[in-house]
C-alpha angles and dihedrals in degrees: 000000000000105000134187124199111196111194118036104205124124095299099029090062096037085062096037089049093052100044092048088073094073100010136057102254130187116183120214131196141149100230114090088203094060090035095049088046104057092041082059106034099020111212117328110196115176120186135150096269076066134257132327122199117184129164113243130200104230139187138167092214134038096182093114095042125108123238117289137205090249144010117208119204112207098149122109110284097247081061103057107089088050094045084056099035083047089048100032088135087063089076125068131175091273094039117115114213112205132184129195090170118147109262137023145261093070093120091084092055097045084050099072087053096042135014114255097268099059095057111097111203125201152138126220133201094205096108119188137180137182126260120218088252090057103256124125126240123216104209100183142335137208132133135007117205131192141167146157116243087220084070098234102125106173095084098065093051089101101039077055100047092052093051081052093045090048089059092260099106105221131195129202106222127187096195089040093147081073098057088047095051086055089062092043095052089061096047082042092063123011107028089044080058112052081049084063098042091026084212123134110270095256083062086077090049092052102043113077094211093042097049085050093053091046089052089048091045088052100050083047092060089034093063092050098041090060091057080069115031125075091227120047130251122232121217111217097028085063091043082062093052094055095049093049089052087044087050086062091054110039092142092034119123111214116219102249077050091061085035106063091040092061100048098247131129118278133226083234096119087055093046124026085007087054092055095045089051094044095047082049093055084046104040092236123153111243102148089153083057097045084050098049099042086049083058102044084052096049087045101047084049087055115092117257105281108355096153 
């Protein structure tokens, strides 16, 4: 397959390092440092099943570049709609465009660049960071899940087999919204959290308030999320989830976390932000939700460490 990874940041590269061992990959961002990284050093993963170094094709620009199978996002979800825009020759009739950003909601974006059925929808749990050095650290890996929203499934069995076959295990969902709500419920609570009280996630476990508040952050989502799932969502099954997740990672930083504290814009509008539009389309009460995305907002507009 010819594959396309727009967006070469932690996560963009570990997928792009690992397909390009079967696929034809070309890696796109905008940022010369990174571009100019990975043509000189190729990918560098490092993980503790040890490091993988494998040679990538980068650009900063697509624009001359002829249609592909598949086109990866990986940006920040306030740049989707100008990577694509900036690498529209990239997608052709027959291109997927497929999207494993944090959040929801990107499937109206990606639909002014595909039809519908051409935008592959999906969450992943590999989760990957930078080192100082410039490698990138694979901090853990797991399921891949991806679906259509028009419900026919079949078509993505290969796209799914070669990201297993690539060493990323990929599942074709029908209900994949669902899957995708799991992730954001997390993201929703505790992650969006730990930005506000700029504290580790076992800090949430071990807080009384802030565990409430996490609880309470997650029945709110919940209750928007099964206005929109075919199966429903329990509540305290998926607080125990979450618990459990937040157990393994009681020292771990999440990125709005990183984010906030240095100053930069967060992913708040495609993740709590996401849950307080949807309850509103709904009309469905979330005022934990309207309070913690009004913060997020106050603190990204703060400058980087300014207390």
């Amino acid at each position: 397959m010819d594959i396309a990874v727009l967006g070469a940041g932690a996560m963009g590269t570990l997928f792009g390092a690992h397909l390009a061992a079967r696929h034809n990959v070309l890696m796109v961002d905008v940022s010369e440092q990174r571009v100019r990284r990975l043509q000189e050093q190729g990918a560098r993963i490092c993980s503790a099943e040890g490091e993988l170094a494998r040679p990538l094709r980068a650009v900063t620009s697509a624009a001359e570049r002829k249609p592909v199978d598949l086109v990866l996002v990986f940006v920040k979800a306030m740049h989707t709609a100008a990577a694509l825009a900036q690498n529209r020759a990239l997608i052709g009739p027959q291109t997927y465009l497929m999207t494993l950003q944090n959040g929801a909601g990107h499937e109206e974006i990606l639909g002014e660049f595909a039809p519908a059925g051409r935008v592959i929808l999906g969450t992943t749990q590999h989760n990957a960071s930078f080192l100082p050095d410039g490698r990138v650290h694979h901090g853990g890996g797991g399921e891949t899940w991806i679906g259509l929203l028009t419900g026919e499934t079949a078509a993505l069995e290969p796209i799914a087999a070669a990201f297993t076959a690539s060493g990323l295990h990929t599942a074709v969902m029908d209900d994949v919204r669902r899957c995708i709500w799991q992730k954001l419920l997390l993201n929703t609570s505790a992650s969006a959290l730990t930005a506000i009280l700029q504290m580790p996630l076992g800090y949430i476990l071990d807080n009384p308030d802030a565990r409430a508040l996490m609880q309470t952050l997650v029945r709110e989502a919940v209750a928007v999320a099964n206005r929109q799932v075919r199966t429903p969502l329990d509540a305290q099954e998926e607080i125990l989830r979450i618990e459990s997740a937040l157990h393994g990672a009681r020292q771990g930083y999440t990125s709005i976390c990183m984010d906030i504290r240095a100053g930069r814009q967060t992913e708040v509008d495609t993740i709590s932000g996401y849950v307080l539009a949807m309850a509103d389309r709904l009309g469905v009460s979330t005022p934990c939700h309207r309070t913690v995305v009004a913060l997020l907002h106050a603190l990204q507009s703060r400058p980087a460490h300014s207390c």
